[in-house]
Coordinates of C-alpha atoms and ligand atoms in Angstrom, one line a residue:
M12 CA -76.7 -102.0 81.0
S13 CA -75.4 -99.8 83.9
E14 CA -71.7 -100.2 83.4
T15 CA -70.2 -96.9 82.5
V16 CA -68.7 -96.3 79.1
D17 CA -67.0 -93.2 77.6
A18 CA -69.5 -92.8 74.7
V19 CA -72.7 -94.4 73.6
V20 CA -73.9 -94.5 70.0
V21 CA -77.7 -95.1 69.5
G22 CA -78.2 -96.6 66.2
S23 CA -75.8 -98.9 64.0
G24 CA -76.4 -97.3 60.6
P25 CA -73.3 -96.3 58.6
N26 CA -73.2 -93.0 60.4
G27 CA -73.5 -94.6 63.7
L28 CA -70.7 -97.0 63.0
A29 CA -68.5 -94.3 61.6
A30 CA -68.9 -92.5 64.7
A31 CA -68.2 -95.4 67.0
V32 CA -65.1 -96.4 64.9
T33 CA -63.7 -92.9 65.3
L34 CA -64.3 -92.7 69.1
A35 CA -62.9 -96.3 69.6
R36 CA -59.9 -95.5 67.7
A37 CA -59.1 -92.4 69.8
G38 CA -58.9 -95.0 72.8
L39 CA -62.5 -94.5 74.2
T40 CA -64.7 -97.2 75.5
V41 CA -67.7 -97.2 73.1
R42 CA -71.0 -99.0 73.1
V43 CA -73.4 -99.1 70.1
L44 CA -77.1 -99.6 71.1
E45 CA -79.2 -100.9 68.0
A46 CA -83.0 -101.3 68.2
Q47 CA -83.2 -104.0 65.5
P48 CA -81.9 -107.6 65.8
T49 CA -79.3 -106.9 63.0
V50 CA -76.6 -104.3 62.7
G51 CA -76.2 -101.8 59.9
G52 CA -79.4 -99.8 59.5
G53 CA -79.8 -98.8 55.9
A54 CA -76.9 -100.9 54.6
R55 CA -78.0 -104.3 55.7
T56 CA -78.1 -107.3 53.4
L57 CA -80.5 -110.0 54.5
D58 CA -82.0 -113.2 53.6
L59 CA -85.7 -112.3 53.3
G60 CA -86.7 -116.0 52.9
L61 CA -87.9 -115.4 49.4
A62 CA -85.5 -118.1 47.9
D63 CA -82.7 -120.3 49.1
G64 CA -79.3 -118.6 48.9
I65 CA -80.7 -115.3 47.8
E66 CA -80.1 -112.2 49.9
H67 CA -81.3 -108.6 49.2
D68 CA -80.2 -105.2 50.3
I69 CA -83.0 -104.0 52.2
C70 CA -82.2 -100.3 51.9
S71 CA -79.1 -99.1 50.1
A72 CA -77.5 -101.0 47.2
V73 CA -75.3 -98.8 45.1
H74 CA -72.4 -96.9 46.6
P75 CA -70.7 -94.0 44.8
L76 CA -70.3 -92.2 48.3
A77 CA -68.5 -95.4 49.7
W78 CA -65.4 -94.5 47.7
A79 CA -65.9 -90.7 47.3
S80 CA -66.5 -90.0 51.0
P81 CA -63.5 -88.5 52.8
F82 CA -64.5 -90.8 55.8
F83 CA -64.4 -93.9 53.7
E84 CA -61.2 -92.7 51.9
A85 CA -59.5 -92.7 55.2
F86 CA -61.1 -95.9 56.3
D87 CA -60.4 -97.6 52.9
L88 CA -62.9 -100.2 52.4
R89 CA -60.9 -101.8 49.5
A90 CA -57.9 -102.5 51.8
R91 CA -60.3 -104.2 54.2
G92 CA -61.3 -106.6 51.5
V93 CA -64.6 -104.9 50.5
D94 CA -64.7 -105.3 46.8
L95 CA -66.5 -102.4 45.2
L96 CA -67.5 -103.7 41.9
V97 CA -67.9 -101.0 39.2
P98 CA -70.4 -101.7 36.5
E99 CA -69.3 -100.6 33.1
I100 CA -72.7 -98.7 32.8
S101 CA -73.3 -96.7 36.0
F102 CA -77.0 -96.2 35.2
A103 CA -79.6 -96.4 32.4
Q104 CA -83.0 -94.8 31.7
P105 CA -85.2 -96.8 29.6
L106 CA -87.6 -94.8 27.3
D107 CA -90.7 -95.9 25.2
E108 CA -90.2 -97.6 21.8
G109 CA -87.3 -99.5 23.0
R110 CA -84.9 -96.6 23.3
A111 CA -82.7 -95.8 26.3
G112 CA -80.4 -93.3 27.8
I113 CA -77.1 -94.9 29.0
A114 CA -74.6 -93.3 31.4
Y115 CA -71.4 -95.3 30.9
H116 CA -68.6 -95.0 33.5
S117 CA -66.7 -93.1 30.7
V118 CA -68.2 -89.7 30.1
E119 CA -66.8 -89.6 26.5
R120 CA -68.6 -92.8 25.7
T121 CA -71.8 -91.6 27.1
A122 CA -71.6 -88.3 25.1
E123 CA -70.8 -90.4 21.9
R124 CA -73.8 -92.5 22.4
I125 CA -76.2 -89.5 23.1
G126 CA -74.6 -87.9 20.1
G127 CA -75.1 -84.6 18.6
P128 CA -75.3 -81.3 20.5
D129 CA -77.0 -83.1 23.5
G130 CA -73.9 -85.5 23.8
A131 CA -71.6 -82.3 23.8
A132 CA -73.8 -80.6 26.4
W133 CA -73.7 -83.7 28.6
S134 CA -70.1 -83.8 28.5
A135 CA -69.8 -80.1 29.1
L136 CA -72.0 -80.3 32.2
L137 CA -70.7 -83.4 33.8
G138 CA -67.0 -83.9 32.4
P139 CA -65.5 -81.0 34.4
F140 CA -67.3 -81.9 37.6
S141 CA -66.3 -85.6 37.1
R142 CA -62.5 -84.6 36.7
S143 CA -62.8 -82.3 39.9
W144 CA -64.9 -84.6 41.9
R145 CA -63.0 -83.9 45.1
E146 CA -64.0 -80.4 44.9
V147 CA -67.6 -81.3 44.1
V148 CA -67.6 -83.7 47.1
A149 CA -66.0 -81.0 49.4
L150 CA -68.9 -78.7 48.5
A151 CA -71.9 -81.1 48.4
L152 CA -70.7 -83.2 51.3
G153 CA -69.4 -80.5 53.8
D154 CA -71.0 -79.7 57.1
K155 CA -72.6 -76.5 55.4
R156 CA -71.3 -74.4 58.3
S157 CA -67.4 -74.2 57.5
I158 CA -65.5 -73.6 54.4
P159 CA -64.8 -77.1 52.9
S160 CA -61.3 -78.1 53.6
G161 CA -60.9 -79.9 50.3
L162 CA -61.9 -76.7 48.4
V163 CA -58.4 -75.5 47.2
P164 CA -58.4 -71.9 45.7
G165 CA -58.9 -73.3 42.2
G166 CA -62.1 -75.0 43.7
L167 CA -63.7 -71.7 43.7
T168 CA -64.2 -72.0 40.0
T169 CA -65.8 -75.4 40.6
A170 CA -68.0 -74.0 43.3
A171 CA -69.3 -71.2 41.0
R172 CA -69.8 -73.7 38.1
F173 CA -71.7 -76.0 40.4
G174 CA -73.9 -73.3 41.8
A175 CA -74.7 -72.2 38.3
A176 CA -75.5 -75.6 37.2
V177 CA -77.8 -76.3 40.2
L178 CA -79.6 -73.1 39.4
E179 CA -80.0 -74.2 35.8
Q180 CA -81.1 -77.8 36.4
G181 CA -83.0 -77.0 39.5
T182 CA -85.4 -74.5 37.9
R183 CA -87.6 -74.1 34.9
A184 CA -84.4 -73.3 32.9
W185 CA -83.6 -77.0 33.0
N186 CA -84.8 -77.6 29.4
R187 CA -82.5 -75.1 28.0
R188 CA -79.5 -77.4 27.8
F189 CA -80.8 -80.5 26.1
A190 CA -82.9 -80.6 22.8
G191 CA -83.7 -84.2 22.8
D192 CA -85.3 -86.4 25.6
E193 CA -82.5 -88.9 26.2
A194 CA -80.0 -86.9 28.1
A195 CA -82.6 -84.8 29.8
A196 CA -84.3 -88.1 31.1
L197 CA -80.9 -89.5 32.1
L198 CA -80.1 -86.6 34.4
T199 CA -83.6 -86.4 35.7
G200 CA -83.5 -90.1 36.8
V201 CA -80.6 -89.1 39.0
A202 CA -82.3 -85.9 40.4
A203 CA -85.2 -88.1 41.3
H204 CA -83.2 -89.7 44.1
A205 CA -83.9 -86.7 46.2
I206 CA -87.8 -87.6 46.2
T207 CA -88.9 -83.9 45.6
P208 CA -90.9 -82.2 42.9
L209 CA -89.0 -81.7 39.8
P210 CA -87.2 -79.4 38.8
S211 CA -86.0 -78.5 42.3
L212 CA -82.6 -77.3 43.7
G213 CA -82.2 -80.3 45.9
G214 CA -82.9 -82.6 43.1
A215 CA -80.4 -80.7 40.9
G216 CA -77.7 -80.9 43.6
T217 CA -78.3 -84.5 44.0
A218 CA -78.2 -85.1 40.1
L219 CA -74.9 -83.1 39.7
L220 CA -73.1 -84.8 42.6
L221 CA -74.1 -88.4 41.9
G222 CA -74.0 -87.8 38.0
S223 CA -70.4 -86.5 38.3
L224 CA -69.4 -89.5 40.5
A225 CA -70.9 -91.9 38.0
H226 CA -68.1 -90.7 35.5
A227 CA -65.4 -90.4 38.1
E228 CA -62.9 -92.9 39.3
G229 CA -64.9 -95.3 41.4
G230 CA -68.2 -94.9 39.5
W231 CA -71.4 -96.2 41.0
P232 CA -70.1 -99.4 42.5
I233 CA -72.0 -102.5 44.1
P234 CA -70.0 -104.1 46.9
R235 CA -69.4 -107.9 46.4
G236 CA -72.0 -109.7 48.6
G237 CA -74.1 -106.7 49.1
S238 CA -74.1 -103.4 51.3
G239 CA -73.7 -105.6 54.4
A240 CA -69.9 -105.9 53.4
I241 CA -69.5 -102.3 54.2
V242 CA -71.3 -102.9 57.7
A243 CA -69.1 -105.9 58.2
A244 CA -65.9 -104.0 57.7
L245 CA -67.0 -101.1 60.1
V246 CA -68.1 -103.6 62.8
A247 CA -64.9 -105.6 62.5
D248 CA -62.8 -102.4 63.0
L249 CA -65.0 -101.2 65.9
L250 CA -64.6 -104.7 67.8
A251 CA -60.9 -104.8 67.1
H252 CA -60.6 -101.4 69.0
G253 CA -62.6 -102.6 72.0
G254 CA -65.9 -101.4 71.0
E255 CA -69.2 -103.3 71.6
V256 CA -72.5 -103.6 69.7
V257 CA -75.8 -104.6 71.5
T258 CA -78.7 -105.4 69.2
D259 CA -82.5 -105.5 70.2
H260 CA -81.9 -102.6 72.3
P261 CA -84.2 -99.8 71.4
V262 CA -83.5 -96.5 73.3
R263 CA -86.8 -94.8 74.2
T264 CA -86.1 -93.2 77.5
R265 CA -83.0 -92.2 79.5
R266 CA -83.3 -95.4 81.5
D267 CA -82.3 -97.3 78.3
L268 CA -79.0 -95.5 78.3
P269 CA -75.9 -96.6 80.4
P270 CA -73.9 -93.7 82.1
A271 CA -71.6 -92.1 79.7
R272 CA -69.9 -88.8 79.0
A273 CA -71.3 -88.6 75.5
Y274 CA -74.2 -89.8 73.6
L275 CA -74.4 -89.8 69.8
F276 CA -77.8 -90.4 68.2
D277 CA -77.7 -92.1 64.7
T278 CA -81.5 -91.2 64.8
T279 CA -83.8 -88.5 63.7
P280 CA -84.2 -85.4 65.8
R281 CA -87.5 -87.1 67.0
A282 CA -85.7 -89.7 69.0
V283 CA -83.6 -87.1 70.8
L284 CA -86.7 -85.2 71.7
E285 CA -88.5 -88.3 72.9
V286 CA -85.6 -89.4 75.0
F287 CA -84.5 -86.0 76.5
G288 CA -87.8 -84.3 76.6
E289 CA -87.8 -81.2 78.7
R290 CA -83.9 -81.3 79.1
V291 CA -83.6 -80.0 75.5
P292 CA -83.6 -76.2 75.7
T293 CA -86.8 -74.6 74.4
K294 CA -85.3 -72.9 71.3
A295 CA -83.4 -76.0 70.3
A296 CA -86.4 -78.2 70.9
Q297 CA -88.7 -76.0 68.8
A298 CA -86.2 -75.9 66.0
L299 CA -85.8 -79.8 66.1
A300 CA -89.6 -80.2 66.2
R301 CA -89.8 -78.1 63.0
F302 CA -87.6 -80.5 61.0
R303 CA -89.6 -81.8 58.1
Y304 CA -89.8 -85.4 56.8
G305 CA -90.2 -85.9 53.2
N306 CA -92.1 -88.1 50.8
A307 CA -91.3 -91.8 50.8
A308 CA -90.2 -95.0 49.2
A309 CA -92.0 -98.3 49.1
K310 CA -89.6 -101.2 48.7
V311 CA -90.2 -104.2 46.5
D312 CA -87.6 -107.0 46.4
F313 CA -87.9 -109.7 43.8
V314 CA -86.4 -113.0 43.1
L315 CA -86.0 -113.7 39.4
S316 CA -85.4 -116.7 37.3
G317 CA -83.2 -114.8 34.7
P318 CA -82.1 -111.3 33.9
V319 CA -84.7 -108.5 33.4
P320 CA -85.6 -108.6 29.6
W321 CA -85.1 -104.9 28.9
A322 CA -86.3 -104.0 25.4
E323 CA -82.9 -102.2 24.9
P324 CA -80.4 -105.0 26.0
E325 CA -77.7 -102.5 26.9
V326 CA -79.9 -101.4 29.9
G327 CA -79.3 -104.9 31.2
R328 CA -75.6 -104.1 31.8
A329 CA -76.4 -101.2 34.0
G330 CA -75.8 -101.3 37.8
T331 CA -78.9 -99.0 38.4
V332 CA -81.8 -98.4 36.2
H333 CA -84.2 -95.4 36.7
V334 CA -87.5 -96.4 35.4
G335 CA -90.0 -93.6 34.8
G336 CA -89.6 -92.7 31.2
S337 CA -89.1 -89.2 29.9
R338 CA -88.1 -86.1 31.9
A339 CA -91.7 -84.9 31.7
Q340 CA -93.3 -88.2 32.7
M341 CA -91.0 -88.3 35.8
A342 CA -91.7 -84.8 36.7
A343 CA -95.6 -85.6 36.6
A344 CA -94.9 -88.7 38.8
E345 CA -92.9 -86.8 41.3
A346 CA -95.6 -83.9 41.3
A347 CA -98.2 -86.4 42.0
V348 CA -96.3 -87.7 45.1
A349 CA -95.7 -84.2 46.2
A350 CA -99.4 -83.6 46.1
G351 CA -100.0 -86.7 48.3
R352 CA -101.2 -88.9 45.5
H353 CA -99.9 -92.2 44.1
A354 CA -98.5 -91.8 40.5
G355 CA -100.2 -94.0 38.0
R356 CA -96.7 -94.7 36.6
P357 CA -94.5 -94.2 39.7
L358 CA -90.8 -93.5 39.5
V359 CA -89.1 -96.8 40.3
L360 CA -85.4 -97.3 41.1
V361 CA -84.0 -100.8 40.1
S362 CA -80.7 -102.7 40.6
D363 CA -79.7 -106.2 39.6
P364 CA -76.5 -106.8 41.6
T365 CA -75.8 -110.0 39.5
V366 CA -74.8 -107.6 36.7
V367 CA -71.5 -107.2 38.4
D368 CA -71.5 -109.8 41.1
P369 CA -72.6 -113.3 39.9
S370 CA -72.0 -114.6 43.5
R371 CA -75.4 -112.9 44.4
G372 CA -77.3 -115.5 42.2
S373 CA -78.1 -119.0 43.5
G374 CA -79.6 -122.0 41.8
G375 CA -80.4 -120.1 38.5
L376 CA -82.3 -117.4 40.7
R377 CA -81.1 -113.8 41.3
P378 CA -82.3 -110.9 43.6
L379 CA -83.8 -107.7 42.1
W380 CA -83.9 -104.6 44.3
S381 CA -86.4 -101.8 43.6
Y382 CA -88.4 -99.2 45.3
A383 CA -91.0 -96.7 44.1
H384 CA -91.6 -93.2 45.2
V385 CA -94.9 -92.8 47.1
P386 CA -96.5 -90.2 49.4
A387 CA -95.3 -90.2 53.1
G388 CA -97.0 -92.6 55.2
S389 CA -98.6 -94.7 52.2
T390 CA -99.8 -98.1 53.1
V391 CA -100.1 -99.2 49.6
D392 CA -98.5 -102.5 48.4
V393 CA -96.8 -101.1 45.1
T394 CA -95.8 -104.6 43.8
E395 CA -98.2 -104.4 40.9
A396 CA -97.4 -100.8 40.0
V397 CA -93.6 -101.4 40.0
T398 CA -94.1 -104.6 38.1
A399 CA -96.1 -102.8 35.4
Q400 CA -93.5 -100.0 35.1
I401 CA -90.7 -102.4 34.6
E402 CA -92.8 -104.5 32.2
R403 CA -93.5 -101.3 30.3
F404 CA -89.8 -101.3 29.3
A405 CA -89.0 -104.9 29.7
P406 CA -91.7 -107.0 27.9
G407 CA -91.8 -110.5 29.5
F408 CA -90.6 -109.2 33.0
R409 CA -93.6 -110.9 34.7
D410 CA -92.6 -114.2 33.4
V411 CA -89.3 -114.1 35.1
V412 CA -90.7 -113.1 38.6
V413 CA -90.4 -116.0 41.0
S414 CA -91.4 -114.4 44.2
S415 CA -91.4 -110.8 45.7
R416 CA -92.0 -108.9 48.9
C417 CA -93.3 -105.3 49.4
V418 CA -92.6 -103.2 52.4
P419 CA -95.1 -100.3 52.1
A420 CA -93.8 -96.8 53.1
A421 CA -95.7 -96.7 56.3
H422 CA -94.0 -100.0 57.4
M423 CA -90.4 -99.0 56.6
S424 CA -90.0 -97.5 60.1
E425 CA -90.7 -101.0 61.5
H426 CA -87.2 -102.1 60.4
N427 CA -85.6 -98.7 60.9
A428 CA -87.2 -96.1 62.9
N429 CA -85.3 -93.3 60.9
Y430 CA -87.5 -93.7 57.9
V431 CA -90.4 -91.7 59.4
G432 CA -93.4 -92.5 57.1
G433 CA -91.1 -94.2 54.6
D434 CA -88.9 -91.1 54.3
I435 CA -85.7 -92.9 53.4
A436 CA -83.6 -89.7 53.6
A437 CA -84.4 -89.2 57.3
G438 CA -85.7 -85.7 56.5
A439 CA -86.9 -84.0 53.3
V440 CA -84.1 -83.1 50.8
T441 CA -85.2 -79.4 50.2
M442 CA -82.4 -76.8 49.6
W443 CA -83.3 -75.3 53.1
Q444 CA -82.9 -78.6 54.8
M445 CA -79.8 -79.5 53.0
V446 CA -78.3 -76.3 54.4
A447 CA -80.0 -75.9 57.8
R448 CA -80.1 -79.8 58.6
P449 CA -81.5 -80.4 61.1
S450 CA -81.7 -76.8 62.2
L451 CA -79.8 -73.5 61.6
R452 CA -77.8 -74.0 64.8
R453 CA -74.1 -73.1 64.2
D454 CA -73.1 -76.7 65.2
P455 CA -75.7 -79.0 63.5
Y456 CA -74.6 -82.0 65.5
D457 CA -75.1 -80.4 68.9
T458 CA -78.5 -81.0 70.3
G459 CA -78.4 -78.4 73.0
V460 CA -78.2 -81.0 75.8
D461 CA -74.9 -81.3 77.3
G462 CA -73.0 -84.2 75.9
V463 CA -75.7 -85.3 73.4
Y464 CA -75.2 -85.2 69.7
L465 CA -77.1 -86.1 66.5
C466 CA -75.0 -88.0 63.9
S467 CA -77.4 -89.4 61.4
A468 CA -78.5 -88.5 57.9
S469 CA -80.7 -85.9 59.4
T470 CA -77.5 -84.0 60.0
P471 CA -75.1 -82.7 57.2
P472 CA -74.4 -83.8 54.7
G473 CA -77.7 -85.8 54.6
P474 CA -78.6 -89.1 53.2
G475 CA -76.3 -91.7 51.7
V476 CA -73.8 -94.3 52.8
H477 CA -70.9 -91.9 53.4
G478 CA -70.4 -92.1 57.3
L479 CA -69.7 -88.4 57.3
G480 CA -72.4 -87.3 59.8
G481 CA -71.0 -89.8 62.2
W482 CA -67.4 -88.9 61.5
N483 CA -68.1 -85.1 61.8
A484 CA -70.1 -85.5 65.1
A485 CA -67.4 -87.9 66.7
R486 CA -64.6 -85.5 65.9
R487 CA -66.6 -82.7 67.7
V488 CA -67.2 -85.0 70.6
L489 CA -63.4 -85.9 70.9
R490 CA -62.5 -82.2 70.9
R491 CA -65.4 -80.9 73.2
E492 CA -66.2 -83.7 75.6
F493 CA -62.8 -85.4 75.9
D494 CA -60.4 -82.6 75.1
L495 CA -58.6 -84.8 72.5
R496 CA -57.2 -82.5 69.9
S497 CA -55.5 -84.9 67.5
E498 CA -57.7 -86.9 65.1
P499 CA -57.3 -90.7 65.3
S500 CA -56.1 -92.5 62.1
L501 CA -58.8 -94.6 60.4
A502 CA -56.2 -96.4 58.4
P503 CA -56.7 -100.3 58.1
P504 CA -54.2 -102.6 59.8
P505 CA -51.2 -103.4 57.7
P506 CA -51.7 -106.7 55.9
P507 CA -50.2 -109.8 57.6
R508 CA -46.7 -110.7 56.6
Ligands
FAD19 C1 -84.8 -98.3 50.2 C2 -83.6 -97.5 50.4 C3 -82.7 -97.4 49.3 C4 -81.5 -96.7 49.5 N1 -80.5 -96.6 48.5 C5 -79.4 -96.0 48.7 C6 -78.3 -96.3 47.9 O1 -78.3 -97.0 46.9 N2 -77.1 -95.7 48.1 C7 -76.8 -94.9 49.2 O2 -75.8 -94.3 49.4 N3 -77.8 -94.6 50.1 C8 -79.1 -95.3 49.9 N4 -80.1 -95.1 50.9 C9 -79.9 -94.2 52.0 C10 -78.9 -94.8 52.9 O3 -79.3 -96.0 53.3 C11 -79.1 -93.9 54.3 O4 -79.0 -92.5 54.0 C12 -78.0 -94.2 55.4 O5 -78.2 -95.7 55.7 C13 -78.2 -93.4 56.5 O6 -77.3 -93.8 57.5 P1 -77.5 -93.5 58.9 O7 -76.4 -94.1 59.7 O8 -77.7 -92.0 59.1 O9 -78.9 -94.1 59.5 P2 -79.5 -95.5 59.1 O10 -78.8 -96.3 58.2 O11 -81.0 -95.4 58.8 O12 -79.4 -96.3 60.6 C14 -80.0 -95.8 61.7 C15 -79.9 -96.9 62.8 O13 -80.5 -96.4 63.9 C16 -81.3 -97.5 64.5 N5 -82.3 -96.7 65.4 C17 -83.1 -95.7 65.3 N6 -83.7 -95.2 66.3 C18 -83.2 -95.9 67.4 C19 -83.4 -96.0 68.8 N7 -84.3 -95.2 69.3 N8 -82.8 -96.8 69.4 C20 -81.9 -97.7 68.9 N9 -81.7 -97.7 67.6 C21 -82.3 -96.9 66.8 C22 -82.0 -98.0 63.3 O14 -82.5 -99.4 63.6 C23 -80.9 -98.2 62.3 O15 -80.3 -99.3 62.6 C24 -81.3 -96.0 50.7 C25 -82.2 -96.0 51.8 C26 -83.4 -96.8 51.6 C27 -84.3 -97.1 52.7

C-alpha cells in the first residue's frame, strides 16, 4: 500500500466512485480504498442467503436521481447498458378501508384519479415542477454555495415557486392545499424520506423534488438486476481508465493511506476527524464535530412466495409504496421517532422490484425491500412491526412471507460506517444542514487539511444516488491540486462497430 498515486478515494459508494471516475478520466492515477468486502456502499445488490437466486438491494433501490442528476446525465447509464425500468406507477400510499393514493408517472392521470379540487391542486403543485425538472434539480441538487448553472433566467420563477411551495408544505400551512386525505397522504409519504418531524422544510423540499421527478421524464426507475448495476457501470469505467479498487481496506489512521497528492473521503466528517486528528485546523474541526446525525432506518428484507396482496390491487403495480396511512398518522409516527420512541405503527417504505423486473424473481420467489423509521441507534428488530404495517393494508401478507432478515439501525454501520446509528442520510436532513452541509465553510468539500476533501452524502447536495458530491469535490481537486482547468468528459465509449 505504499506505492504513490495521484489521488486516493476512501469509500466506494456512488459519490466515491463518481469522484474516482472523474479523476481517472482526467488522466490521474486513482485508488479507491473500501472498508467492506464488496464495492458500492449504499448501492449494493447482494445475495443475503435468504433464498436461492434471490438478491436484495441492501440500501437504495429506487433511482429518480440516477437519471436526473447532472453527473449521471453526463455519464449516461443507459448508454452503458444499465436498464432503468420505469414503473407506470411511481409510488402509492395505501389507506385504511382498502383505499389508496396512486401517483402515476403521468401527472394528469394522477390528478384524474384523485379527482375534484384535490386532483387539480396536485396538478397545480407538481405539474409545473415536473415540466421544469431541470431547474428544480439545479436548485435542489446544487452545492448551495454558487448560483446553480442550470438555473436560466426563466428559472427564477421556478425558484420562487419552489421556495413558496416548500414554505407551504413544510409548515403548519400544509393542510391548506388539500381537502381530502388521499393527495395529502401521497405527498407526505414522499416527504417522509427525509426522516424528520412532519411538516418540516427538509421534508417539504424532499417531497417537492422527488414528487416532481415522479412525474418527469425518467420517473422513479428501478435498475434491471438491482442498484448494483449502477455500481458495476461506475467500476467498469474506473477500471477502463486505469483506476483500481481495493476492498477490505478500512482507513482508520494515516498509516492506512498510501502517499498521494489528494485524498477524497466518501465518508462522514467523523472519519476525517478520526484519521487526521489534530491536523484539522481547530475551527474546521469544531464545525465538523458539530455536524448532526439524524434518526434512523431499520432494514427488513423479505423473500415472498407471491406478490404482496394489497387490498387495493393498483398499489401492487407501484415501484415504491409508502406504508403509514394518512398524513396525520405518518406525522404522529415521525413525531414519535423524533422524540426518541418507536412508533406503534412506524413509517415503512416498500419496494417490490419484480413489478418492473421479473428477472429479480427465481423459482416462484421474489425479494421485497423495506425499511422502517426508528430512533437513532435503535437495536430493535422491527420485522414484526413492519409485517403488521404491511398486513394492515395487505391482508394475507404474512402468508406469502417465506423468510426475512432485519438489520436494526444500530447495526447499519457494520455494513457501512457512513450510517451512524442507522442514519441512512449520513447527516440529519434539516433545512440548516441541507444548506450548511457539512458546515458553513465556503467550500463545503474542503476539510481545512491540505489536499483532503469530503465527497459523501454528508456534503451537498446530501443523500441519494446522484454522484454529485463526488463529482463536485473531484472537479475542485482537479483545479486546485492538479491545476487542470478543463473538465474531463464522462461520456461512455462509442458502441463497437
Ligand atoms: C436502507 C436505505 C435505503 C435507501 N434508499 C435509497 C433509494 O431508494 N434511492 C436513493 O437514491 N438513495 C437511497 N438511499 C441513500 C443512498 O444509498 C445514499 O445516500 C448513497 O449511497 C450515498 O452515497 P455515498 O457515496 O455518499 O456513500 P455510501 O453509499 O454510504 O458509501 C460510503 C462507502 O464508504 C465506505 N467507508 C466508510 N468509511 C470508510 C473508511 N473509514 N474506510 C474505507 N471505507 C469506508 C463504506 O463502506 C461505503 O462503501 C438509501 C440508503 C439506505 C441505507
